[in-house]
mmCIF file of C-alpha atoms in Angstrom:
data_model
loop_
_atom_site.group_PDB
_atom_site.id
_atom_site.type_symbol
_atom_site.label_atom_id
_atom_site.label_comp_id
_atom_site.label_asym_id
_atom_site.label_seq_id
_atom_site.Cartn_x
_atom_site.Cartn_y
_atom_site.Cartn_z
ATOM 1 C CA MET A 1225 91.284 127.294 118.032
ATOM 2 C CA ASN A 1226 94.684 127.869 116.475
ATOM 3 C CA GLN A 1227 95.897 125.324 113.949
ATOM 4 C CA PRO A 1228 98.734 123.200 115.360
ATOM 5 C CA ALA A 1229 102.149 123.097 113.753
ATOM 6 C CA TYR A 1230 101.863 120.110 111.435
ATOM 7 C CA TRP A 1231 104.546 117.490 111.022
ATOM 8 C CA ASP A 1232 103.982 114.620 108.593
ATOM 9 C CA CYS A 1233 105.958 111.780 110.152
ATOM 10 C CA HIS A 1234 105.260 108.976 107.689
ATOM 11 C CA MET A 1235 106.051 109.427 104.019
ATOM 12 C CA HIS A 1236 107.874 107.678 101.201
ATOM 13 C CA SER A 1237 109.822 108.623 98.107
ATOM 14 C CA GLU A 1238 111.742 106.994 95.266
ATOM 15 C CA PHE A 1239 113.780 105.042 97.832
ATOM 16 C CA SER A 1240 110.703 102.921 98.588
ATOM 17 C CA SER A 1241 109.848 100.547 95.784
ATOM 18 C CA ASP A 1242 106.148 101.428 95.871
ATOM 19 C CA SER A 1243 106.731 105.178 95.413
ATOM 20 C CA PRO A 1244 107.572 106.806 92.079
ATOM 21 C CA THR A 1245 108.235 110.246 93.549
ATOM 22 C CA PRO A 1246 111.653 111.941 93.803
ATOM 23 C CA MET A 1247 112.472 112.927 97.369
ATOM 24 C CA GLU A 1248 112.910 116.574 96.456
ATOM 25 C CA GLU A 1249 109.416 116.671 94.969
ATOM 26 C CA MET A 1250 107.960 115.406 98.251
ATOM 27 C CA ILE A 1251 109.904 118.099 100.119
ATOM 28 C CA ARG A 1252 108.720 120.909 97.839
ATOM 29 C CA ALA A 1253 105.118 119.766 98.149
ATOM 30 C CA SER A 1254 105.482 119.729 101.941
ATOM 31 C CA ILE A 1255 106.780 123.305 101.872
ATOM 32 C CA ASP A 1256 103.836 124.320 99.673
ATOM 33 C CA ARG A 1257 101.519 122.890 102.352
ATOM 34 C CA HIS A 1258 103.282 125.030 104.986
ATOM 35 C CA LEU A 1259 104.332 122.056 107.106
ATOM 36 C CA SER A 1260 106.718 122.681 109.966
ATOM 37 C CA GLY A 1261 108.552 119.459 109.279
ATOM 38 C CA ILE A 1262 108.499 116.007 107.726
ATOM 39 C CA CYS A 1263 110.093 112.654 108.310
ATOM 40 C CA PHE A 1264 110.858 110.249 105.487
ATOM 41 C CA THR A 1265 110.213 106.676 106.585
ATOM 42 C CA GLU A 1266 111.343 104.579 103.646
ATOM 43 C CA HIS A 1267 110.317 100.927 103.507
ATOM 44 C CA LEU A 1268 112.624 98.131 104.529
ATOM 45 C CA ASP A 1269 110.917 94.711 104.437
ATOM 46 C CA PRO A 1270 113.584 91.994 104.360
ATOM 47 C CA ASP A 1271 112.476 88.557 103.158
ATOM 48 C CA PHE A 1272 109.394 89.984 101.477
ATOM 49 C CA PRO A 1273 107.832 87.375 99.174
ATOM 50 C CA THR A 1274 107.801 87.872 95.423
ATOM 51 C CA THR A 1275 104.867 90.098 94.542
ATOM 52 C CA PRO A 1276 102.683 89.917 91.410
ATOM 53 C CA ASP A 1277 103.827 93.446 90.507
ATOM 54 C CA GLY A 1278 107.517 92.796 91.153
ATOM 55 C CA LEU A 1279 108.032 95.175 94.067
ATOM 56 C CA ASP A 1280 111.302 94.884 95.970
ATOM 57 C CA PHE A 1281 111.148 96.187 99.530
ATOM 58 C CA SER A 1282 114.889 96.285 100.130
ATOM 59 C CA LEU A 1283 116.442 99.674 100.885
ATOM 60 C CA ASP A 1284 119.779 101.219 99.962
ATOM 61 C CA ILE A 1285 120.269 102.968 103.293
ATOM 62 C CA PRO A 1286 123.616 104.675 102.451
ATOM 63 C CA ALA A 1287 122.186 106.182 99.240
ATOM 64 C CA TYR A 1288 118.998 107.189 101.043
ATOM 65 C CA SER A 1289 120.967 108.842 103.837
ATOM 66 C CA ARG A 1290 123.264 110.733 101.441
ATOM 67 C CA LYS A 1291 120.355 112.119 99.455
ATOM 68 C CA LEU A 1292 118.405 113.128 102.533
ATOM 69 C CA ARG A 1293 121.394 114.839 104.186
ATOM 70 C CA LYS A 1294 122.031 116.827 101.028
ATOM 71 C CA LEU A 1295 118.410 117.955 100.818
ATOM 72 C CA GLN A 1296 118.345 118.786 104.520
ATOM 73 C CA GLU A 1297 121.060 121.304 103.820
ATOM 74 C CA THR A 1298 119.401 122.641 100.674
ATOM 75 C CA TYR A 1299 116.072 123.279 102.409
ATOM 76 C CA ARG A 1300 117.231 123.937 105.968
ATOM 77 C CA ASP A 1301 115.762 127.461 105.986
ATOM 78 C CA LYS A 1302 112.366 126.298 104.712
ATOM 79 C CA ILE A 1303 111.456 123.049 106.458
ATOM 80 C CA SER A 1304 112.819 120.545 108.975
ATOM 81 C CA ILE A 1305 113.525 117.128 107.448
ATOM 82 C CA ARG A 1306 114.093 114.014 109.543
ATOM 83 C CA PHE A 1307 115.676 110.666 108.694
ATOM 84 C CA GLY A 1308 113.367 107.749 109.442
ATOM 85 C CA ILE A 1309 112.623 104.195 108.413
ATOM 86 C CA GLU A 1310 109.605 101.904 108.333
ATOM 87 C CA LEU A 1311 110.580 98.358 109.236
ATOM 88 C CA GLY A 1312 108.414 95.539 107.918
ATOM 89 C CA LEU A 1313 108.389 93.300 110.952
ATOM 90 C CA GLN A 1314 108.553 89.512 111.005
ATOM 91 C CA PRO A 1315 109.446 87.447 114.093
ATOM 92 C CA HIS A 1316 112.631 85.942 112.637
ATOM 93 C CA LEU A 1317 114.057 89.406 111.861
ATOM 94 C CA GLY A 1318 114.408 90.647 115.430
ATOM 95 C CA GLU A 1319 118.173 90.323 115.716
ATOM 96 C CA TYR A 1320 118.706 91.740 112.229
ATOM 97 C CA PHE A 1321 116.677 94.840 113.088
ATOM 98 C CA ARG A 1322 118.441 95.333 116.413
ATOM 99 C CA SER A 1323 121.780 95.382 114.597
ATOM 100 C CA LEU A 1324 120.466 97.673 111.869
ATOM 101 C CA ILE A 1325 119.089 100.232 114.292
ATOM 102 C CA SER A 1326 122.256 100.296 116.404
ATOM 103 C CA SER A 1327 124.417 100.990 113.349
ATOM 104 C CA ASN A 1328 122.369 103.816 111.787
ATOM 105 C CA SER A 1329 121.525 107.285 113.081
ATOM 106 C CA PHE A 1330 117.803 107.350 112.409
ATOM 107 C CA ASP A 1331 115.647 110.064 113.919
ATOM 108 C CA PHE A 1332 112.529 107.920 113.932
ATOM 109 C CA VAL A 1333 111.694 104.239 113.554
ATOM 110 C CA ILE A 1334 108.274 102.861 112.677
ATOM 111 C CA GLY A 1335 107.657 99.148 113.080
ATOM 112 C CA SER A 1336 104.832 97.894 110.881
ATOM 113 C CA SER A 1337 103.101 94.640 110.066
ATOM 114 C CA HIS A 1338 102.804 94.251 106.294
ATOM 115 C CA LEU A 1339 102.929 90.460 106.221
ATOM 116 C CA ILE A 1340 100.940 87.844 108.101
ATOM 117 C CA HIS A 1341 103.084 84.737 108.514
ATOM 118 C CA GLY A 1342 104.726 85.496 105.174
ATOM 119 C CA CYS A 1343 101.526 86.475 103.319
ATOM 120 C CA ASP A 1344 100.663 89.975 102.132
ATOM 121 C CA PRO A 1345 96.966 90.817 102.713
ATOM 122 C CA TYR A 1346 97.227 93.545 100.070
ATOM 123 C CA TYR A 1347 96.649 90.788 97.533
ATOM 124 C CA PRO A 1348 93.190 89.071 97.528
ATOM 125 C CA GLU A 1349 94.802 85.622 97.634
ATOM 126 C CA TYR A 1350 95.197 85.932 101.405
ATOM 127 C CA PHE A 1351 91.444 86.032 102.016
ATOM 128 C CA ARG A 1352 90.727 83.051 99.774
ATOM 129 C CA HIS A 1353 91.912 80.769 102.565
ATOM 130 C CA CYS A 1354 90.138 82.324 105.551
ATOM 131 C CA SER A 1355 87.134 84.396 106.491
ATOM 132 C CA GLU A 1356 87.564 88.127 106.866
ATOM 133 C CA ALA A 1357 87.228 87.883 110.663
ATOM 134 C CA GLU A 1358 89.771 85.046 110.831
ATOM 135 C CA GLY A 1359 92.174 87.012 108.647
ATOM 136 C CA TYR A 1360 91.886 90.126 110.790
ATOM 137 C CA ARG A 1361 92.420 88.171 113.996
ATOM 138 C CA GLU A 1362 95.466 86.395 112.550
ATOM 139 C CA TYR A 1363 96.873 89.799 111.613
ATOM 140 C CA PHE A 1364 96.474 91.094 115.171
ATOM 141 C CA SER A 1365 98.014 87.917 116.562
ATOM 142 C CA SER A 1366 101.009 88.444 114.302
ATOM 143 C CA ILE A 1367 101.530 91.902 115.813
ATOM 144 C CA LEU A 1368 101.963 90.302 119.233
ATOM 145 C CA GLU A 1369 104.420 87.802 117.759
ATOM 146 C CA ASN A 1370 106.406 90.644 116.213
ATOM 147 C CA LEU A 1371 106.487 92.532 119.513
ATOM 148 C CA SER A 1372 107.844 89.463 121.277
ATOM 149 C CA ALA A 1373 110.747 89.369 118.819
ATOM 150 C CA PHE A 1374 111.518 93.088 118.464
ATOM 151 C CA ASP A 1375 110.456 96.209 120.322
ATOM 152 C CA GLY A 1376 113.137 98.662 119.218
ATOM 153 C CA MET A 1377 110.801 100.906 117.246
ATOM 154 C CA ASP A 1378 109.453 104.281 118.390
ATOM 155 C CA VAL A 1379 105.876 103.631 117.276
ATOM 156 C CA TYR A 1380 103.904 100.749 115.811
ATOM 157 C CA GLY A 1381 102.532 101.737 112.426
ATOM 158 C CA HIS A 1382 98.898 101.654 111.245
ATOM 159 C CA ILE A 1383 97.821 98.970 113.731
ATOM 160 C CA ASP A 1384 94.651 97.958 111.868
ATOM 161 C CA TYR A 1385 96.219 98.315 108.428
ATOM 162 C CA ILE A 1386 94.631 95.065 107.259
ATOM 163 C CA VAL A 1387 91.144 96.603 107.111
ATOM 164 C CA ARG A 1388 92.238 98.585 104.060
ATOM 165 C CA TYR A 1389 92.323 95.352 102.078
ATOM 166 C CA GLY A 1390 89.669 93.053 103.560
ATOM 167 C CA PRO A 1391 86.768 91.930 101.327
ATOM 168 C CA ASN A 1392 84.458 94.359 103.166
ATOM 169 C CA LYS A 1393 87.196 96.709 104.386
ATOM 170 C CA ASN A 1394 86.006 98.108 107.734
ATOM 171 C CA ARG A 1395 82.266 97.576 107.262
ATOM 172 C CA ASP A 1396 82.191 94.714 109.781
ATOM 173 C CA TYR A 1397 85.263 95.783 111.762
ATOM 174 C CA SER A 1398 85.226 97.541 115.104
ATOM 175 C CA TYR A 1399 87.386 97.876 118.167
ATOM 176 C CA GLU A 1400 84.726 96.086 120.222
ATOM 177 C CA LYS A 1401 84.744 93.055 117.930
ATOM 178 C CA TYR A 1402 88.485 92.536 118.530
ATOM 179 C CA ARG A 1403 88.681 94.195 121.925
ATOM 180 C CA ASP A 1404 90.459 91.316 123.656
ATOM 181 C CA ILE A 1405 93.428 91.153 121.312
ATOM 182 C CA LEU A 1406 93.578 94.885 120.568
ATOM 183 C CA ASP A 1407 93.772 95.622 124.296
ATOM 184 C CA GLU A 1408 96.571 93.083 124.605
ATOM 185 C CA ILE A 1409 98.454 94.835 121.786
ATOM 186 C CA LEU A 1410 97.961 98.294 123.306
ATOM 187 C CA LEU A 1411 98.983 97.193 126.800
ATOM 188 C CA THR A 1412 102.069 95.492 125.384
ATOM 189 C CA LEU A 1413 103.051 98.657 123.508
ATOM 190 C CA ILE A 1414 102.594 100.798 126.592
ATOM 191 C CA ARG A 1415 104.624 98.379 128.725
ATOM 192 C CA LYS A 1416 107.415 98.420 126.153
ATOM 193 C CA HIS A 1417 107.313 102.250 125.833
ATOM 194 C CA VAL A 1418 106.362 102.041 122.151
ATOM 195 C CA GLY A 1419 103.858 104.567 120.833
ATOM 196 C CA ILE A 1420 101.297 104.389 118.066
ATOM 197 C CA GLU A 1421 100.742 106.477 114.991
ATOM 198 C CA VAL A 1422 97.590 108.002 113.577
ATOM 199 C CA ASN A 1423 97.959 107.091 109.923
ATOM 200 C CA THR A 1424 95.639 109.053 107.649
ATOM 201 C CA GLY A 1425 96.119 106.482 104.899
ATOM 202 C CA GLY A 1426 92.830 104.973 106.057
ATOM 203 C CA LEU A 1427 91.125 108.253 105.191
ATOM 204 C CA HIS A 1428 92.532 108.390 101.680
ATOM 205 C CA TYR A 1429 91.632 104.713 101.237
ATOM 206 C CA GLY A 1430 88.010 105.703 101.823
ATOM 207 C CA LEU A 1431 87.524 104.050 105.220
ATOM 208 C CA GLY A 1432 86.217 107.209 106.883
ATOM 209 C CA GLU A 1433 88.700 106.507 109.690
ATOM 210 C CA PRO A 1434 92.463 106.678 110.126
ATOM 211 C CA ASN A 1435 94.500 103.577 110.976
ATOM 212 C CA PRO A 1436 93.988 102.685 113.733
ATOM 213 C CA CYS A 1437 90.349 103.686 114.036
ATOM 214 C CA THR A 1438 89.190 106.304 116.526
ATOM 215 C CA ASP A 1439 88.036 103.793 119.133
ATOM 216 C CA VAL A 1440 91.472 102.149 119.206
ATOM 217 C CA ILE A 1441 93.144 105.550 119.592
ATOM 218 C CA ARG A 1442 90.768 106.408 122.431
ATOM 219 C CA ARG A 1443 91.421 103.078 124.135
ATOM 220 C CA TYR A 1444 95.187 103.584 123.877
ATOM 221 C CA ARG A 1445 94.781 106.863 125.752
ATOM 222 C CA GLU A 1446 92.449 105.310 128.353
ATOM 223 C CA LEU A 1447 95.035 102.623 129.065
ATOM 224 C CA GLY A 1448 97.713 105.260 129.653
ATOM 225 C CA GLY A 1449 99.285 105.631 126.215
ATOM 226 C CA GLU A 1450 100.944 108.994 125.616
ATOM 227 C CA ILE A 1451 103.170 108.729 122.526
ATOM 228 C CA ILE A 1452 101.244 109.345 119.312
ATOM 229 C CA THR A 1453 102.553 110.533 115.951
ATOM 230 C CA ILE A 1454 100.687 111.671 112.837
ATOM 231 C CA GLY A 1455 101.563 110.501 109.341
ATOM 232 C CA SER A 1456 99.914 110.463 105.943
ATOM 233 C CA ASP A 1457 101.738 107.408 104.580
ATOM 234 C CA ALA A 1458 102.072 109.493 101.417
ATOM 235 C CA HIS A 1459 103.805 107.917 98.446
ATOM 236 C CA THR A 1460 102.927 110.805 96.111
ATOM 237 C CA PRO A 1461 102.776 114.571 96.727
ATOM 238 C CA GLU A 1462 98.992 114.936 96.681
ATOM 239 C CA LYS A 1463 98.637 112.669 99.744
ATOM 240 C CA ILE A 1464 101.017 114.641 101.974
ATOM 241 C CA ALA A 1465 99.328 115.796 105.219
ATOM 242 C CA TRP A 1466 96.092 114.194 104.014
ATOM 243 C CA GLU A 1467 93.178 115.157 106.305
ATOM 244 C CA PHE A 1468 95.509 116.347 109.056
ATOM 245 C CA PRO A 1469 92.897 118.739 110.530
ATOM 246 C CA LYS A 1470 90.555 115.758 110.918
ATOM 247 C CA ALA A 1471 93.334 113.632 112.411
ATOM 248 C CA THR A 1472 94.221 116.251 115.009
ATOM 249 C CA SER A 1473 90.544 116.695 115.862
ATOM 250 C CA ILE A 1474 90.255 112.946 116.461
ATOM 251 C CA ILE A 1475 93.338 112.946 118.671
ATOM 252 C CA ARG A 1476 91.960 115.800 120.770
ATOM 253 C CA GLU A 1477 88.596 114.053 121.109
ATOM 254 C CA CYS A 1478 90.427 110.956 122.332
ATOM 255 C CA GLY A 1479 92.005 112.913 125.180
ATOM 256 C CA PHE A 1480 95.414 113.899 123.816
ATOM 257 C CA ARG A 1481 96.717 117.438 124.218
ATOM 258 C CA TYR A 1482 99.981 116.845 122.384
ATOM 259 C CA TYR A 1483 101.311 114.770 119.526
ATOM 260 C CA THR A 1484 104.862 113.526 119.152
ATOM 261 C CA VAL A 1485 107.757 114.168 116.796
ATOM 262 C CA PHE A 1486 111.072 112.344 117.099
ATOM 263 C CA GLU A 1487 114.616 113.609 116.620
ATOM 264 C CA ASN A 1488 117.618 111.362 117.272
ATOM 265 C CA ARG A 1489 115.093 108.800 118.594
ATOM 266 C CA LYS A 1490 113.956 111.221 121.321
ATOM 267 C CA PRO A 1491 110.302 112.297 121.573
ATOM 268 C CA PHE A 1492 109.285 115.937 121.475
ATOM 269 C CA PHE A 1493 105.694 116.889 122.240
ATOM 270 C CA ILE A 1494 103.836 119.459 120.156
ATOM 271 C CA LYS A 1495 100.680 121.055 121.511
ATOM 272 C CA LEU A 1496 97.508 120.395 119.570
#
């Protein structure tokens, strides 16, 4: 079987506070990996609480856009580069995000849940006040709350992201265990014409699965979902296109024949 044309549609650079990597370095590494294209999706998480490590998830969109447009021109004969954003969703930010999206010419918009009612599960403090199962369920409930407030994204990012940070990670996690609420999330996304991403961050976090896990991806397809993107969530060059052959194999096994790339917020389907 021929290898598909790979696009990494979730990556970060120096414009995201949790990435140390210059944008041009990420581009050069992507060219070295013979990717057809990439999309930068820099973090914007307004009202993010103060973190122990002092991260600031604001984003200078004009500076980000200027830099990206310049590098698009520099590397236009070597790789396609798209202008995206990853929005850190919270229910009270719906109107803010609607205004932001309407006033910027993004190619691609990911909506992600990084906070659960103002708490970041990345830090162990979150699980000191609840069981792992309770924490996971609260996370999934917060996704539905976010979707009620804002549905202007193209895909929902790493739907089971929280299992990266649970006390037992995904040892006791499965689609079946949370089937009721995961099905509600997937049906809501399909109804709102919002896709999902296969985020290989779960693979480089040692979960043995992408985010979301294979059974969630399969269920999305069974329910009629069609829009699916692939992203590494790379913050450094060595993670770019991480385990993409495995990711595409999973997508095929789940019944997809194409994956999706966005330009000017319009989906284009690439054969697997």
